mmCIF file of C-alpha atoms in Angstrom:
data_model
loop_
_atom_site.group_PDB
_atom_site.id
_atom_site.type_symbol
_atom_site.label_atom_id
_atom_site.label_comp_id
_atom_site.label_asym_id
_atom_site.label_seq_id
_atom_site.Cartn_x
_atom_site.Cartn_y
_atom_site.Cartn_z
ATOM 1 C CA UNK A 62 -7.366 -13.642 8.962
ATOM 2 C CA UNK A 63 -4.139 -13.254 7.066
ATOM 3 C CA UNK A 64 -2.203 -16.991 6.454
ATOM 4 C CA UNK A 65 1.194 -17.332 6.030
ATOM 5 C CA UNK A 66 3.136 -20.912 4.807
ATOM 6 C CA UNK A 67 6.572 -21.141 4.810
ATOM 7 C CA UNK A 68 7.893 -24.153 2.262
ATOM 8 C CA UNK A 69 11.637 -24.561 1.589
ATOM 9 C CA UNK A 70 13.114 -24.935 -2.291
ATOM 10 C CA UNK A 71 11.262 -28.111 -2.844
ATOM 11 C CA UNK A 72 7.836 -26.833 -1.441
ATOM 12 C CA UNK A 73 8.262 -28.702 1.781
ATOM 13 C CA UNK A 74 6.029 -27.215 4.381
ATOM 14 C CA UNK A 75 8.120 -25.930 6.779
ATOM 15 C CA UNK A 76 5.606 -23.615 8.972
ATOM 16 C CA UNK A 77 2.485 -22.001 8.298
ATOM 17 C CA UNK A 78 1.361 -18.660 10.440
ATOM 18 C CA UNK A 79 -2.562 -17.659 11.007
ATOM 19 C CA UNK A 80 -2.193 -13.687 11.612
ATOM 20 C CA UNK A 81 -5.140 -12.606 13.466
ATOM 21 C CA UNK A 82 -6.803 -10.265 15.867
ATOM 22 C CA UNK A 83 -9.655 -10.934 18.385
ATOM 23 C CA UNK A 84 -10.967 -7.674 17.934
ATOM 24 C CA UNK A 85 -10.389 -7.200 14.502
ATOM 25 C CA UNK A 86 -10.435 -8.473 10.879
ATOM 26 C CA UNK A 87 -7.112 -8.771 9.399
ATOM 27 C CA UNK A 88 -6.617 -8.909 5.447
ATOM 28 C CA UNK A 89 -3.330 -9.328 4.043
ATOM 29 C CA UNK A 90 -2.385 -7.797 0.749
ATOM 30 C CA UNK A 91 1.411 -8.349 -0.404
ATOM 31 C CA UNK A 92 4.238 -9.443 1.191
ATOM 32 C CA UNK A 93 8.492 -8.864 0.904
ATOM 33 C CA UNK A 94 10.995 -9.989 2.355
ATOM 34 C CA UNK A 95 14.811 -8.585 3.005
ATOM 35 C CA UNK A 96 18.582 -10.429 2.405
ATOM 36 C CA UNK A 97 18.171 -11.831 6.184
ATOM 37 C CA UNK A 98 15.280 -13.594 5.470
ATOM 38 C CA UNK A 99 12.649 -11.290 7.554
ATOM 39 C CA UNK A 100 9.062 -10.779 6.129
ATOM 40 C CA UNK A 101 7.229 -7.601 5.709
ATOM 41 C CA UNK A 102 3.660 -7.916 5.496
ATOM 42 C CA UNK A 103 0.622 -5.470 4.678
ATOM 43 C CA UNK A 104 -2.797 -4.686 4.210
ATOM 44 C CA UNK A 105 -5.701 -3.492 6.441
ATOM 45 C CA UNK A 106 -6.957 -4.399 9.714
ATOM 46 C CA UNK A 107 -10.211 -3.256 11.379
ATOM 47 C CA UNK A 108 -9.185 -2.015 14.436
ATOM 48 C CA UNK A 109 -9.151 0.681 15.868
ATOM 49 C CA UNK A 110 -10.961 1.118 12.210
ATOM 50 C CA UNK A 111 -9.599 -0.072 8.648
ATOM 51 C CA UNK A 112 -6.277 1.319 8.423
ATOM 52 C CA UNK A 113 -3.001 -0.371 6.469
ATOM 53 C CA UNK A 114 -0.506 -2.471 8.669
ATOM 54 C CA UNK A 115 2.835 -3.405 8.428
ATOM 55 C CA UNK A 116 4.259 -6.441 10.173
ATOM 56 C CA UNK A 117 8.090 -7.847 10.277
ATOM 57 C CA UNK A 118 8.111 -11.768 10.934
ATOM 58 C CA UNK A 119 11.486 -13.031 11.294
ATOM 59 C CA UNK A 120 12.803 -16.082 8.905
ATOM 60 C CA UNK A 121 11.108 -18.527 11.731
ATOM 61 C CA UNK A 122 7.709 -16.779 11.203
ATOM 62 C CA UNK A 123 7.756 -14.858 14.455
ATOM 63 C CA UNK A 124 6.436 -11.008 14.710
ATOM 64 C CA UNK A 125 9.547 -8.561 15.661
ATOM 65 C CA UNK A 126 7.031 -5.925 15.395
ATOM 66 C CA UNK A 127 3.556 -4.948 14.329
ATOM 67 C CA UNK A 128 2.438 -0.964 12.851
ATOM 68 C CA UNK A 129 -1.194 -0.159 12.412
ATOM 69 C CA UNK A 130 -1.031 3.307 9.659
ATOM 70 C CA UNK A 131 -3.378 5.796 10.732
ATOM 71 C CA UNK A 132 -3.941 8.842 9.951
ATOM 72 C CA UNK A 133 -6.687 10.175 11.455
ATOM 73 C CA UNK A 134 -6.193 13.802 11.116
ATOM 74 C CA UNK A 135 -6.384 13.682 7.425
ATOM 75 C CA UNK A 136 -7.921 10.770 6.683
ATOM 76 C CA UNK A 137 -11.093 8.313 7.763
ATOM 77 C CA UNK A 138 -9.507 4.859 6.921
ATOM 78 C CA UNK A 139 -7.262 3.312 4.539
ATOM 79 C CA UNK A 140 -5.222 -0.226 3.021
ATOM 80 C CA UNK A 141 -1.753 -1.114 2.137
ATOM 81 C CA UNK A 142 -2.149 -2.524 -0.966
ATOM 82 C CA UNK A 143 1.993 -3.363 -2.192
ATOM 83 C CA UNK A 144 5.574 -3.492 -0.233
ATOM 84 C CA UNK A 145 8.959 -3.691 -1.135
ATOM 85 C CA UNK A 146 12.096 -3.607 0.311
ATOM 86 C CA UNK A 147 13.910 -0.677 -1.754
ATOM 87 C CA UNK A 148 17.576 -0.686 -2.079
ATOM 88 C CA UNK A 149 18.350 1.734 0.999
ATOM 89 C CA UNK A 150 16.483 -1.440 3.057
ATOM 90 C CA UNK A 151 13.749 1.029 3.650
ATOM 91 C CA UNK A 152 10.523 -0.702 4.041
ATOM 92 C CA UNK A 153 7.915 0.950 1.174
ATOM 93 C CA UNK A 154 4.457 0.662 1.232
ATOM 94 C CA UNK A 155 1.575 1.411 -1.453
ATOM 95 C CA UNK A 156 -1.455 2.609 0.122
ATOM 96 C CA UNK A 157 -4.871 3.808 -0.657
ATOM 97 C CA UNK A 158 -6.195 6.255 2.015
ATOM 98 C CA UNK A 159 -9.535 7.700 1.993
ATOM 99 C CA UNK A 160 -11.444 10.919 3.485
ATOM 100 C CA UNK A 161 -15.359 10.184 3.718
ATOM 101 C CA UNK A 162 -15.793 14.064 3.974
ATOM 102 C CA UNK A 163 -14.469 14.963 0.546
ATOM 103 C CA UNK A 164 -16.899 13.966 -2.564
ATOM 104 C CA UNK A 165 -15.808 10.936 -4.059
ATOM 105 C CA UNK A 166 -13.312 12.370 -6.440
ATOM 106 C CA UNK A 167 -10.546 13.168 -3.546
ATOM 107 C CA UNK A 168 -7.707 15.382 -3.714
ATOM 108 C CA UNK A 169 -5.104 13.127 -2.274
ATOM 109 C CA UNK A 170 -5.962 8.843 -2.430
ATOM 110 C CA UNK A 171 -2.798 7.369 -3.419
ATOM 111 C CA UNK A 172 0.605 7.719 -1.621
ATOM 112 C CA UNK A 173 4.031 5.507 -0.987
ATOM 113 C CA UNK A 174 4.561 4.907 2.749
ATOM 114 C CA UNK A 175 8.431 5.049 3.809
ATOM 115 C CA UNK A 176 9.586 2.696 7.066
ATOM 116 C CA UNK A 177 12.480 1.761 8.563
ATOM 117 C CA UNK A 178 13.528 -1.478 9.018
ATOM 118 C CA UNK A 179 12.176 -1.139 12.690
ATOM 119 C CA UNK A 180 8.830 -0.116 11.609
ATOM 120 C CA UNK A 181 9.091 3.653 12.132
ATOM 121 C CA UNK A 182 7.559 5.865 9.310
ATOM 122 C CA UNK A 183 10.354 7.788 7.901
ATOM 123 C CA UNK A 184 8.261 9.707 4.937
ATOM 124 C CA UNK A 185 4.726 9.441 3.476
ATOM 125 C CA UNK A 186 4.236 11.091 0.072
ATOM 126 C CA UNK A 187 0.701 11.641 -1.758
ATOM 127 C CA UNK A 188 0.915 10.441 -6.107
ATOM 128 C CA UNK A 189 -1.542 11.197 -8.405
ATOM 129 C CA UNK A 190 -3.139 14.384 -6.813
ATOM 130 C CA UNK A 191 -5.769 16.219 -8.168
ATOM 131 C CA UNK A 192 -3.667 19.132 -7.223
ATOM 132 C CA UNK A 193 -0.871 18.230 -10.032
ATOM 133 C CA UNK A 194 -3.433 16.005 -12.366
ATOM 134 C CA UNK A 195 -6.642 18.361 -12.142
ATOM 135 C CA UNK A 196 -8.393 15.573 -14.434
ATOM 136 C CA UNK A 197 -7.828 12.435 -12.913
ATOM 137 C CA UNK A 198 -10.168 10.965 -10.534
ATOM 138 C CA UNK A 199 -10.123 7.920 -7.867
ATOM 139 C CA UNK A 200 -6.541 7.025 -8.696
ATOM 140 C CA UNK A 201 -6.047 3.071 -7.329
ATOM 141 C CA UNK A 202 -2.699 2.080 -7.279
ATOM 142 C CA UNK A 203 -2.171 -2.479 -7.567
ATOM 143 C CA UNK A 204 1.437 -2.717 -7.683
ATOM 144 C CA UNK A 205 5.419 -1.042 -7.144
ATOM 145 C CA UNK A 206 8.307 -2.151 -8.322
ATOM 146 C CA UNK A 207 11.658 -0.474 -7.898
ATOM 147 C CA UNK A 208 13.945 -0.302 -10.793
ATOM 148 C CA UNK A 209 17.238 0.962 -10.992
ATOM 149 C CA UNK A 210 16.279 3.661 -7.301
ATOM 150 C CA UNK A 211 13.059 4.637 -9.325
ATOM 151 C CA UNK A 212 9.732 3.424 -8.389
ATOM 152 C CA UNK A 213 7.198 2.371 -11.167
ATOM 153 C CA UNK A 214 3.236 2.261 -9.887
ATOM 154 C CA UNK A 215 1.031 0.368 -11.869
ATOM 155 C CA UNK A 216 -2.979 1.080 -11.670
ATOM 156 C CA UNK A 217 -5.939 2.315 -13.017
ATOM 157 C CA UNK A 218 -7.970 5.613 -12.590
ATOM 158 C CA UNK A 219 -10.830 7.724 -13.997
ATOM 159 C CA UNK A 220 -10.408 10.245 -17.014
ATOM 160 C CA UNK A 221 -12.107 12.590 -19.631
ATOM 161 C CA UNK A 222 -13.162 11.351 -22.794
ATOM 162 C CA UNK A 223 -10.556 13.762 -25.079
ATOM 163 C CA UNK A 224 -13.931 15.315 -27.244
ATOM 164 C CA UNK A 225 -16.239 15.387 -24.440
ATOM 165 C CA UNK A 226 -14.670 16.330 -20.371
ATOM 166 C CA UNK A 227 -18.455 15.640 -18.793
ATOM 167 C CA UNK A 228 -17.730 11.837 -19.370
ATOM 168 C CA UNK A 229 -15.010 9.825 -17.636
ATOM 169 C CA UNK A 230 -14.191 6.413 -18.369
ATOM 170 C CA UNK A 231 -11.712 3.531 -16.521
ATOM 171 C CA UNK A 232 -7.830 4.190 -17.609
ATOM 172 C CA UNK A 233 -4.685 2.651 -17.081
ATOM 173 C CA UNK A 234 -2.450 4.313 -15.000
ATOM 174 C CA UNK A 235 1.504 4.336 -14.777
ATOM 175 C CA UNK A 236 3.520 6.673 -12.500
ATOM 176 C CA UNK A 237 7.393 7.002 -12.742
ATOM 177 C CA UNK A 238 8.916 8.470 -9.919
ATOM 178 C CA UNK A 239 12.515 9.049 -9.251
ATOM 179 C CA UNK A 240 14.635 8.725 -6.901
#
């Protein structure tokens, strides 16, 4: 269950929000919110199967609308791991999506998820690919900030030892990306 509490200035409680599904486990991740006082919210839920959400509360804490990500045709499952609001008041999500059929190393893991501020997916865009970064391996993206129309992603991920390319060890990670 995902819990959201609402406290004005002084950390009065104002309202607090259980987000839940019969069916399904919700976990929430990170949370925005835009100059009108709305609330984005993601992270996974289980059903259909684990795949990231997005959900817009209002500034009273009630759901305008509700996405479930999924991507079925490329992917088996995934989680939306950051959000901001980005100046153009698109909605942007981090996400880690997954294919179970591709070894453990995978091509494509990381990507920025672009919304509108009605919830429909305007762009999705894969970072850290094996197909530009033939080293890296299991790129995890934690957090995105937005500075100046640039995004800045802030991880880790798996990489060579510089004398010997058989071992891999735990890095950092930092992507710049413009606008």
């Amino acid at each position: 269950k995902g819990w959201n509490i609402k406290t004005d200035i002084n950390l009065e409680f104002m309202y607090d929000k259980v987000m839940e599904h019969e069916l399904s486990t919700v976990a929430q991740f990170a949370s925005t919110s835009d100059v009108n006082g709305n609330i984005y919210v993601t992270g996974f839920t289980t059903f259909p199967a684990q795949w990231p959400f997005v959900t817009k509360l209002d500034s009273c804490g009630n759901k305008q609308w509700c996405k479930v990500l999924i991507y079925e045709d490329e992917f088996n499952y995934g989680s939306g791991i950051d959000i901001i609001m980005n100046g153009d008041q698109e909605v942007v999500i981090l996400a880690t999506l997954i294919d179970d059929e591709q070894p453990a190393d995978q091509i494509n893991m990381l990507h920025l998820i672009g919304l509108s501020i009605e919830g429909e997916v305007i762009w999705k865009k894969p970072y850290a690919s094996r197909n530009d970064y033939s080293w890296i391996r299991q790129p995890q993206g934690y957090t995105i900030k937005e500075v100046n129309e640039d995004y800045y992603i802030s991880g880790f991920c798996y990489w060579p030892y510089p004398d010997d390319t058989t071992h891999w060890f735990l890095r950092p990670l930092f992507i710049g990306i413009d606008s």
